[in-house]
Each structure stands twice: as C-alpha cells, then as structure tokens.
PDB file of C-alpha atoms in Angstrom:
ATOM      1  CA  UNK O 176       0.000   0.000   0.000  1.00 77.00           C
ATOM      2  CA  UNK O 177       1.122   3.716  -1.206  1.00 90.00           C
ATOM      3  CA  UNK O 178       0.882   6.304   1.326  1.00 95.00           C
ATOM      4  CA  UNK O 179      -1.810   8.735   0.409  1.00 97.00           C
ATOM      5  CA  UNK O 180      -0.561  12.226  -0.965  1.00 98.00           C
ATOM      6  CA  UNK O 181      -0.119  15.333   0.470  1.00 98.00           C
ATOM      7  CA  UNK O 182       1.083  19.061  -0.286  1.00 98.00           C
ATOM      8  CA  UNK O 183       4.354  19.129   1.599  1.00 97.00           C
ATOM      9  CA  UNK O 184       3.863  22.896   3.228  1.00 97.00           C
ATOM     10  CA  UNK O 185       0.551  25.286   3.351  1.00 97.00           C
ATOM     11  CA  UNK O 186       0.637  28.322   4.587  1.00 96.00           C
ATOM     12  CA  UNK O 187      -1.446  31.418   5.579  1.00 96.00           C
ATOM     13  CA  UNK O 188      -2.114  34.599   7.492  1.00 96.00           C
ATOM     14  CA  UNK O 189      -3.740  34.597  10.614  1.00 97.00           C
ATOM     15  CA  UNK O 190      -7.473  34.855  10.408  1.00 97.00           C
ATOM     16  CA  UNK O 191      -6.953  33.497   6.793  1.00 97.00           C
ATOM     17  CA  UNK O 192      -7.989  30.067   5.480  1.00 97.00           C
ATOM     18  CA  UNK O 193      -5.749  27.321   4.770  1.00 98.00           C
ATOM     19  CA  UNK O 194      -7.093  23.814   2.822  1.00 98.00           C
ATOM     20  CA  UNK O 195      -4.760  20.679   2.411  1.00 98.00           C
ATOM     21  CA  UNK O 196      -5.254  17.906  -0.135  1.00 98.00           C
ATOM     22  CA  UNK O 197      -5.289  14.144   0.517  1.00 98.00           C
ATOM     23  CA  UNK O 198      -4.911  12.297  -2.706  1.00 98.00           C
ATOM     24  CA  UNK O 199      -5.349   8.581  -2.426  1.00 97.00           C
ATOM     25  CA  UNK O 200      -7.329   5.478  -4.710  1.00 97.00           C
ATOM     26  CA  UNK O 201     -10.228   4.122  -5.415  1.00 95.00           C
ATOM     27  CA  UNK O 202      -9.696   1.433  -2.807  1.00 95.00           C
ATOM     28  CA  UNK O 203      -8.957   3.410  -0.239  1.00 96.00           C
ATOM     29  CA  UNK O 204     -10.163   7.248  -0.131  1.00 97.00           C
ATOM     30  CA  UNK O 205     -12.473   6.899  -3.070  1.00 96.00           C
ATOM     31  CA  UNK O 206     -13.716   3.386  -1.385  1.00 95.00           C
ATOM     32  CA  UNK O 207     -14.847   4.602   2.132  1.00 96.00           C
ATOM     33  CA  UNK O 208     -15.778   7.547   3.710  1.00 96.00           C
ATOM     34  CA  UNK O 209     -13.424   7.038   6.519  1.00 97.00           C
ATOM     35  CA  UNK O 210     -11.156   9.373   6.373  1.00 97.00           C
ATOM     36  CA  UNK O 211      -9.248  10.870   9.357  1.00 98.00           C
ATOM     37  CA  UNK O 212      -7.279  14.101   9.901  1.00 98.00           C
ATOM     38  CA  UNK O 213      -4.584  14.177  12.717  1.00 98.00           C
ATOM     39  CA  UNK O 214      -2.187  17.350  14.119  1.00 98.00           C
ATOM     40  CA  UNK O 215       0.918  17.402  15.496  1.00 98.00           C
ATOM     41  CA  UNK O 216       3.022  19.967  16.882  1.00 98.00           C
ATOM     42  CA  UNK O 217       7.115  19.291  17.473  1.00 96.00           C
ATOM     43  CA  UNK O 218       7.746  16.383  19.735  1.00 95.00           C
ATOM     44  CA  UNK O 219       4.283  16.043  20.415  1.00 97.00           C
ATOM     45  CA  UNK O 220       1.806  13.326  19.748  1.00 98.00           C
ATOM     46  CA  UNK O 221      -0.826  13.285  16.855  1.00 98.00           C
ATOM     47  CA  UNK O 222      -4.150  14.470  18.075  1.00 98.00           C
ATOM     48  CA  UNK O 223      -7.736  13.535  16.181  1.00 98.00           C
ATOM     49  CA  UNK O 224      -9.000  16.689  14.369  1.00 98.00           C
ATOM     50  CA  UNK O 225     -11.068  14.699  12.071  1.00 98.00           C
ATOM     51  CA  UNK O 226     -12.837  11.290  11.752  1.00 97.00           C
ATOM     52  CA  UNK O 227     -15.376   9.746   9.102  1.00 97.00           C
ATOM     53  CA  UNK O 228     -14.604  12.573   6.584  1.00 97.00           C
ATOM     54  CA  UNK O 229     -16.564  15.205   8.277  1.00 97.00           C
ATOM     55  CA  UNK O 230     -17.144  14.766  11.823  1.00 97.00           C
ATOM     56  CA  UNK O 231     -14.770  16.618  14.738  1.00 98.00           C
ATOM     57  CA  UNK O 232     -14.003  15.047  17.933  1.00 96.00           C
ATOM     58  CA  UNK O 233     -15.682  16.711  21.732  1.00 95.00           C
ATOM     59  CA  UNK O 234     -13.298  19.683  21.684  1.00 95.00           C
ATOM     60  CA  UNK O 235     -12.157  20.116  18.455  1.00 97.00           C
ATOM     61  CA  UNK O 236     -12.774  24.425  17.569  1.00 96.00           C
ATOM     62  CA  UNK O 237     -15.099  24.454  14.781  1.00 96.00           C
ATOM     63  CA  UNK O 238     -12.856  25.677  12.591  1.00 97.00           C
ATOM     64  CA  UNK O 239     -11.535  22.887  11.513  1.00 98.00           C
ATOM     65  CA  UNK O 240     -13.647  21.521   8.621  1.00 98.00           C
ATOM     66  CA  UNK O 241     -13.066  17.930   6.534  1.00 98.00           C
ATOM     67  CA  UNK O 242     -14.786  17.001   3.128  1.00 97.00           C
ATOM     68  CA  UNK O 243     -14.037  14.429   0.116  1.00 98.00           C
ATOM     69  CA  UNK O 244     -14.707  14.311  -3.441  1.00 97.00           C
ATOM     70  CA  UNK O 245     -13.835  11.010  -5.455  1.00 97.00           C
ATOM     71  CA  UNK O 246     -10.013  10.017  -4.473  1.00 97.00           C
ATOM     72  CA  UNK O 247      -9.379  13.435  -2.732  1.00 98.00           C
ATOM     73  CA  UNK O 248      -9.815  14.229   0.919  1.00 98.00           C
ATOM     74  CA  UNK O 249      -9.282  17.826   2.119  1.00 98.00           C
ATOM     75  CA  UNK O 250      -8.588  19.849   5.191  1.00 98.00           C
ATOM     76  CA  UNK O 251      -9.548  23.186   5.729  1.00 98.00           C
ATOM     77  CA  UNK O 252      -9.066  25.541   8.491  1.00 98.00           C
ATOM     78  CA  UNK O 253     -10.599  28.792   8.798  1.00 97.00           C
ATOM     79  CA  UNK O 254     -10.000  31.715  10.824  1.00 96.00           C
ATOM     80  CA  UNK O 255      -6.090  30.580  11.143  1.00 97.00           C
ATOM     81  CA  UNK O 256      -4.264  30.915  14.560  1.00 97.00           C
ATOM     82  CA  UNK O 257      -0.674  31.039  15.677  1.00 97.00           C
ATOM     83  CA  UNK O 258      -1.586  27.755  17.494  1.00 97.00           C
ATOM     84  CA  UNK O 259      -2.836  26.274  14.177  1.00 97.00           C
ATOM     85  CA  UNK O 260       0.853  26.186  12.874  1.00 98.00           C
ATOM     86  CA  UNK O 261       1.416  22.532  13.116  1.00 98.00           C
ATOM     87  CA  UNK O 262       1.913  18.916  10.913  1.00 98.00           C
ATOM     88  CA  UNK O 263      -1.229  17.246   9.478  1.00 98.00           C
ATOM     89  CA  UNK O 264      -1.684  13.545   8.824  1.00 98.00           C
ATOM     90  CA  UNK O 265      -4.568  12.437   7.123  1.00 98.00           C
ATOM     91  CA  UNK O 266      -5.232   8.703   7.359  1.00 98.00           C
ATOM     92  CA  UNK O 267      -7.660   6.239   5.696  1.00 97.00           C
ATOM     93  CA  UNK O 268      -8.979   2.904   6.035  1.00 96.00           C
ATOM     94  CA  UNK O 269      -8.004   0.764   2.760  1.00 95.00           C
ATOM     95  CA  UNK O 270     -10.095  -2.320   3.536  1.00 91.00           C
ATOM     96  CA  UNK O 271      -9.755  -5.766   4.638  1.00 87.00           C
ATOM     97  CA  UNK O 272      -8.423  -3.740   8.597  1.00 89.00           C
ATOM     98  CA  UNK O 273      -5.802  -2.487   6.849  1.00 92.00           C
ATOM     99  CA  UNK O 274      -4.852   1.980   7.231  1.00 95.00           C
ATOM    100  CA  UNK O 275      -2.894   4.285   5.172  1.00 97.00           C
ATOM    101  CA  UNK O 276      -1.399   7.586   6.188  1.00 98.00           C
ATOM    102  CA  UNK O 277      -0.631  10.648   4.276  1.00 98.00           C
ATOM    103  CA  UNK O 278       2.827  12.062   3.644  1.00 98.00           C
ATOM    104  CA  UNK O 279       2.137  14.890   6.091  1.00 98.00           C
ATOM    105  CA  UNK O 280       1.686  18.617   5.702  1.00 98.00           C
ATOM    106  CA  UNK O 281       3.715  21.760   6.944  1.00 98.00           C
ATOM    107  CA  UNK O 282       1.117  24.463   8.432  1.00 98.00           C
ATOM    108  CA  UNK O 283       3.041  27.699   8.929  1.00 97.00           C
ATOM    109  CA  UNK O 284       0.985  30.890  10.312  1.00 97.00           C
ATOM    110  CA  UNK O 285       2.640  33.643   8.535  1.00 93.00           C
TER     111      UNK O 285
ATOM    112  CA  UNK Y 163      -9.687  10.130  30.976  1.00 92.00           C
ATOM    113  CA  UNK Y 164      -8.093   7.696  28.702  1.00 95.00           C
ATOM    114  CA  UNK Y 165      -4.857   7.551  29.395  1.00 97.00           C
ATOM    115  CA  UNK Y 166      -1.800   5.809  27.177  1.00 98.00           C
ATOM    116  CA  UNK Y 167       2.088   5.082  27.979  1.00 98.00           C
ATOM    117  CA  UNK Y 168       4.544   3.145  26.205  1.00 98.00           C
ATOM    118  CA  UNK Y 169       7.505   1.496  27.623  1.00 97.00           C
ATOM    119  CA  UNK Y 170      10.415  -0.313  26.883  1.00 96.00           C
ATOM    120  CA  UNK Y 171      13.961  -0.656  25.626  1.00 96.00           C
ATOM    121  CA  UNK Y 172      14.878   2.650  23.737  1.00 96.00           C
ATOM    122  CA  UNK Y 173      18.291   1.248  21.904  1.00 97.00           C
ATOM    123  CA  UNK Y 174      17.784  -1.989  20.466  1.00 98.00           C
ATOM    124  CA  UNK Y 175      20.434  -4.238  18.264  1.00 97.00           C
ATOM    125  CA  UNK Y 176      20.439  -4.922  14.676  1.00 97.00           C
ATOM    126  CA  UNK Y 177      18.746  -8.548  13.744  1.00 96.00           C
ATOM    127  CA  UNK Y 178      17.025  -8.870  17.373  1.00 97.00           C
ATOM    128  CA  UNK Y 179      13.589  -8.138  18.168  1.00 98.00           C
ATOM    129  CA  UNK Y 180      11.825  -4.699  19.353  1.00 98.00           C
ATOM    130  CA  UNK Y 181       9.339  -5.094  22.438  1.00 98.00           C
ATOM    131  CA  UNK Y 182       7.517  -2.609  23.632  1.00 98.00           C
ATOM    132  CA  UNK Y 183       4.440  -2.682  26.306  1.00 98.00           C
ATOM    133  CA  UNK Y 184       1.250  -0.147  26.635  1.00 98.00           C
ATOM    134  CA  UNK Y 185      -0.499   0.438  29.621  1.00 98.00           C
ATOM    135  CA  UNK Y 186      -3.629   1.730  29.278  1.00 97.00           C
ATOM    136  CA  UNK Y 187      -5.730   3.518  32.125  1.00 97.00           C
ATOM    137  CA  UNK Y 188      -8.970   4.972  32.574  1.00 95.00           C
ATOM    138  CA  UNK Y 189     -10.752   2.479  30.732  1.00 95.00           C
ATOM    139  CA  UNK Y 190     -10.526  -1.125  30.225  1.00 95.00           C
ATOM    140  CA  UNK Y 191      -9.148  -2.634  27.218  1.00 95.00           C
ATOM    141  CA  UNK Y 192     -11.966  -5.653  27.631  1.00 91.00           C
ATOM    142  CA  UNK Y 193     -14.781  -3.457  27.350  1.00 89.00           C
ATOM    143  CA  UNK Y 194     -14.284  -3.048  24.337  1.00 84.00           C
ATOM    144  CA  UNK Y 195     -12.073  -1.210  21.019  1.00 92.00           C
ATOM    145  CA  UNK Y 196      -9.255  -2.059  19.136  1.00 94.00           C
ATOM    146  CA  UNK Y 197      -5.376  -1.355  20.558  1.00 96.00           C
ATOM    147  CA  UNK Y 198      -2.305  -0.662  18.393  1.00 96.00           C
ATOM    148  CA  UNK Y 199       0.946   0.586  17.462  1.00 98.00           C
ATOM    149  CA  UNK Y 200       1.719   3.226  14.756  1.00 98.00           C
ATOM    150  CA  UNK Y 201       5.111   4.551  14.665  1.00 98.00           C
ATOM    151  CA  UNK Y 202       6.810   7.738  12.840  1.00 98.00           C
ATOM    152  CA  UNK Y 203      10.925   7.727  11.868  1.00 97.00           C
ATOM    153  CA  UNK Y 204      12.562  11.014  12.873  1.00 96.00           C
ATOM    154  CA  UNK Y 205      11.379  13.712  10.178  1.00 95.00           C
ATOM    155  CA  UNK Y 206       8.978  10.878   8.177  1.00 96.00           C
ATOM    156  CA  UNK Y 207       5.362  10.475   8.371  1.00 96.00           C
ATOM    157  CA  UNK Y 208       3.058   8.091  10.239  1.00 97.00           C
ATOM    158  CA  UNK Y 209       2.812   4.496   9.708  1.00 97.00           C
ATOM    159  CA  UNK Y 210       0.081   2.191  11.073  1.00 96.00           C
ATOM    160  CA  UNK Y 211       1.861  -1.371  12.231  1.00 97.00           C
ATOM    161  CA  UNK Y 212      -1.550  -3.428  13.660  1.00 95.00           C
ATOM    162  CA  UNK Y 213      -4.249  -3.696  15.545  1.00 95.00           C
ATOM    163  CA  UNK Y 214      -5.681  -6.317  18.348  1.00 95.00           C
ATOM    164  CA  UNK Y 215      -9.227  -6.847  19.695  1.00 94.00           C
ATOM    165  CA  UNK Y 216      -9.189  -7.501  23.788  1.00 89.00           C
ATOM    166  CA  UNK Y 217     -10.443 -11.135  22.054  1.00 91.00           C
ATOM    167  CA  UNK Y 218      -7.381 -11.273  21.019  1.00 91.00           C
ATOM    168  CA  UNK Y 219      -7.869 -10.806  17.252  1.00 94.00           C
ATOM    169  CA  UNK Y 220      -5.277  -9.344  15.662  1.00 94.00           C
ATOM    170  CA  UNK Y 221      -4.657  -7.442  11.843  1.00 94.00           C
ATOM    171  CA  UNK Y 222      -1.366  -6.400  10.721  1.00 95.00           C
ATOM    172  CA  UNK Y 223       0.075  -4.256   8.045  1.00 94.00           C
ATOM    173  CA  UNK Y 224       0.932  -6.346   5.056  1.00 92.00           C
ATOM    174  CA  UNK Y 225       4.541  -4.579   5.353  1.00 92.00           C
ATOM    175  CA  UNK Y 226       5.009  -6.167   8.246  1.00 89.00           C
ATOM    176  CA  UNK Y 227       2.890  -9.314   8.847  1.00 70.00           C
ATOM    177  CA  UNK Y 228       6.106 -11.753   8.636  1.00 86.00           C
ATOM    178  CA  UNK Y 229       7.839  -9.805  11.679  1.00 96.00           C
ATOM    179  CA  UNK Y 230       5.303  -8.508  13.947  1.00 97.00           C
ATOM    180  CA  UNK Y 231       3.062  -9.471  16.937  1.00 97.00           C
ATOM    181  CA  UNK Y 232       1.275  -7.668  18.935  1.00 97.00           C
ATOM    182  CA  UNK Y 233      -0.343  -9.081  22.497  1.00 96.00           C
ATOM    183  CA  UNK Y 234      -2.608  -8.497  24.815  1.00 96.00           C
ATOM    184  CA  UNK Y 235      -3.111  -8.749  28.682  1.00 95.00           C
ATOM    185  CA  UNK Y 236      -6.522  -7.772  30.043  1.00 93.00           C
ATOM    186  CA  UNK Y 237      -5.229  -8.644  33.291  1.00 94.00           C
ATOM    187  CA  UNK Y 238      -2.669  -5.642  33.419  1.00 96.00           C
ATOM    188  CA  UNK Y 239      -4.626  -3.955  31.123  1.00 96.00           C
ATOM    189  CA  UNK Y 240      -1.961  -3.603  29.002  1.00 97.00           C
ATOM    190  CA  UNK Y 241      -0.905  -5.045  24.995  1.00 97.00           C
ATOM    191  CA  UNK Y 242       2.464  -4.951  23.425  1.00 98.00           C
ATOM    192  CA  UNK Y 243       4.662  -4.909  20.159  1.00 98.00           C
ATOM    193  CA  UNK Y 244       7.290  -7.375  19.504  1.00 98.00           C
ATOM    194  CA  UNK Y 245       9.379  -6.477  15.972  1.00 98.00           C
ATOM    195  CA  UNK Y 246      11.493  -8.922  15.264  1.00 97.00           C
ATOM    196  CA  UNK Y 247      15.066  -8.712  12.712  1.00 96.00           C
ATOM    197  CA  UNK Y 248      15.093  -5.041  13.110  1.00 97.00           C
ATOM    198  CA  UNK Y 249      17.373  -2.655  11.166  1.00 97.00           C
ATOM    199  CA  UNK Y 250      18.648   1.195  11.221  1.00 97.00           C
ATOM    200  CA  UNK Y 251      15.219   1.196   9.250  1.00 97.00           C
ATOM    201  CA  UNK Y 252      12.893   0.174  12.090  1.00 97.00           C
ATOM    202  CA  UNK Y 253      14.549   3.570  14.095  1.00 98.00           C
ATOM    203  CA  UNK Y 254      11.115   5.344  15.063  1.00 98.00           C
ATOM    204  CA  UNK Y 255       9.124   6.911  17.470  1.00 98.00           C
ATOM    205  CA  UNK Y 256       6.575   4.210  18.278  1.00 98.00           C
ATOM    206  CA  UNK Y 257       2.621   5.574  19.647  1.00 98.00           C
ATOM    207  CA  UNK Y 258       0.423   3.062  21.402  1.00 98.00           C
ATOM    208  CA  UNK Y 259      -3.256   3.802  20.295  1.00 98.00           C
ATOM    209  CA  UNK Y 260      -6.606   2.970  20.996  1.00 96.00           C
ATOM    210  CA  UNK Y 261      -8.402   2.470  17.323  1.00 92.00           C
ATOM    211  CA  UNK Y 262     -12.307   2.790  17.209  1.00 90.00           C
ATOM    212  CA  UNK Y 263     -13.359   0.000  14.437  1.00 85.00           C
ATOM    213  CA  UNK Y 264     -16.757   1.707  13.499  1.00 86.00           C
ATOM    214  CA  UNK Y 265     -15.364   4.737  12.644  1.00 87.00           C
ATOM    215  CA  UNK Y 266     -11.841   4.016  11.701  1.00 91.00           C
ATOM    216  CA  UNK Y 267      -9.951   6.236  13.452  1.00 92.00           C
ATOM    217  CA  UNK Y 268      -7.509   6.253  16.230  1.00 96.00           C
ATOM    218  CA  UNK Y 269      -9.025   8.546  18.854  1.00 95.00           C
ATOM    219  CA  UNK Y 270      -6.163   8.130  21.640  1.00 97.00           C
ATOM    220  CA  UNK Y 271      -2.479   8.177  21.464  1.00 98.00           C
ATOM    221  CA  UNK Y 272       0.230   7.592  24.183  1.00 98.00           C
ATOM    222  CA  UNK Y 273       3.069  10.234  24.589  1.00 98.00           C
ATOM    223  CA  UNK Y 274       5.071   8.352  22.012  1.00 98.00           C
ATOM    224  CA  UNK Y 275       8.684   6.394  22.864  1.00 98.00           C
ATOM    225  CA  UNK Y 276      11.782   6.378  21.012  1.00 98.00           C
ATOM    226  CA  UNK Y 277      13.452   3.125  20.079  1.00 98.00           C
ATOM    227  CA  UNK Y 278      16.851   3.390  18.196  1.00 98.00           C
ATOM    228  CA  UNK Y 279      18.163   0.286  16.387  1.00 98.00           C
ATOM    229  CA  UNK Y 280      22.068   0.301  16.581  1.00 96.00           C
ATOM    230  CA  UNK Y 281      24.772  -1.783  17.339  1.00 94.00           C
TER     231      UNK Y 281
END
C-alpha cells in the first residue's frame, strides 16, 4: 500500500484560510468515507481533528472543517491561529483492517 | 480520561527483536475497542503497524505481517509490540493507540517512545 498524498507545506495569514489535499485510490479514499485528519506539533503526539470525513471530535474548535470528493480528501481551516501552525496527517482505512497515512503537511501561520 | 504510555527498551540491536508494552488507564481494554501501534521515523510520516481486539484478534500491516506481533493482557490492562530482525530502518518513534473500528480512526495516542536500532 502507497501512502496517500499530500502538499508538503501550506501556509497562511492569521485569520486566513488554509485547505490541504489528501490524494489517495479508489480502494482506499475513493472506497470509504473514513477518512481521518490528525495534528501534530514538534515532539508532540498526533491528536484527532477529524474522523469519518466530516465529523470533529468533543473539543475540536469548529474551525476545523473535513470534506471528500472522489479520491481526494481535504482539510480546511478557517480563521487561522498562531496555534494552528502545526503537521497534518490524514489517514484512511483501505479495507480488509488495513490503514494508510498521508505524507504529512507543513502548516506555517505567517 | 483515557490515558496511554509506552515502555520499553529505547536502543535496540540490529537482527534482534523490538518489544515494547502499553499500559492503558482509565478504561478497560476488555470493554471493548481495538489497541495498536503506529510509529513515525525522525522527520517521516506516520505508519500504522496493527491492531488487536481484547479477544485477542489481531490485523497487521501487510509490510510487516512476517515480523510482527502484537499481544494483549486484560489482566494488566496492558498489549504490546514485539518487531522482530530489526534494522537502522525500524529507528522510530513508536505511539500506542486505541483504534475505534466503526469509525476508523484512532481517537487516543500515548506520549510516544523512542526506540533506536544500533549496534
């Protein structure tokens, strides 16, 4: 299995929007709308953002927004914040229990 | 609160076998969920290992199926990762995590622990 693709950097001002791409197949994005979104800041653990495509986690600011179309997941925060500035994982089940991750994507808050 | 922490050797020798242990609090692993292991080399991405049901049902990535096993032990509500014939390439920060099979995701993650292969 192919790790699903992402943008390696994204980057915007704060109060700005920022959306990152998840590019997988047809039997894994394009197959199931299970698609996660994680964030990690340095040294820290990856922390749910995102989980069946859409839905956010108790906790999880409203800002943060997933959606899919075909083989492409995407990520989009609104209303950025210096705390925003972080890595983003997206991850996807690819059947028969089996995940993928994405390549991961550089946030900066200019 | 659900609470996860690895533990374990954190320098391990080429050709013998990783082990690592989770103990899990603030909720018991029989009730219910899957348990795993996803790990991350320094400055690389995320990479999902397996998976086990308190059952004891387990599902593996296909990368690794020939050298992995992961346990558990509802006693000490805890499960664990043995690697076996590791290399420079196994080098990784390794995350416990509790996976939630109806919605494919992994909602909880332990702190994370770092296990360097050398010799």
């Amino acid at each position: 299995q192919s790790a699903l693709t992402q943008p390696p950097s994204a980057s915007g001002s704060p109060g700005q929007s920022v959306t990152i791409s998840c590019t997988g197949t047809s039997s894994d994005v394009g197959n199931y709308n299970y698609v996660s979104w994680y964030q990690q800041h340095p040294g820290k653990a990856p922390k749910l953002m995102i989980f069946e495509v859409t839905k956010r986690p108790s906790g999880v600011p409203d800002r943060f927004s997933g959606s899919k179309s075909g083989n492409t997941a995407s990520l989009t925060v609104s209303g950025l914040q210096a705390e925003d500035e972080a890595d983003y994982y997206c991850s996807s089940y690819a059947g028969s229990n089996n995940y993928v991750f994405g390549t991961g994507t550089k946030v900066t808050v200019l | 609160q659900v609470q996860l922490q690895e533990s374990g050797p954190g320098l391990v020798k080429p050709s013998e076998t990783l082990s690592l242990t989770c103990t899990v609090s603030g909720f018991s692993i029989s009730s219910g969920f899957y348990w795993g292991w996803i790990r991350q080399p320094p400055g690389k991405g995320l990479e999902w290992i397996g998976i086990i049901y308190y059952s004891g049902r387990t599902y593996y990535n296909p990368s690794f199926k020939s050298r992995v096993t992961v346990s558990v032990d509802t006693s000490k509500n805890q499960f664990s990762l043995e690697l076996s014939s590791v290399t420079a390439a196994d080098t990784a920060v390794y995350y416990c995590v509790r996976s939630v099979s109806r919605s494919e995701t992994f909602d909880y993650w332990g702190q994370g622990t770092l296990v360097t292969v050398s010799s």
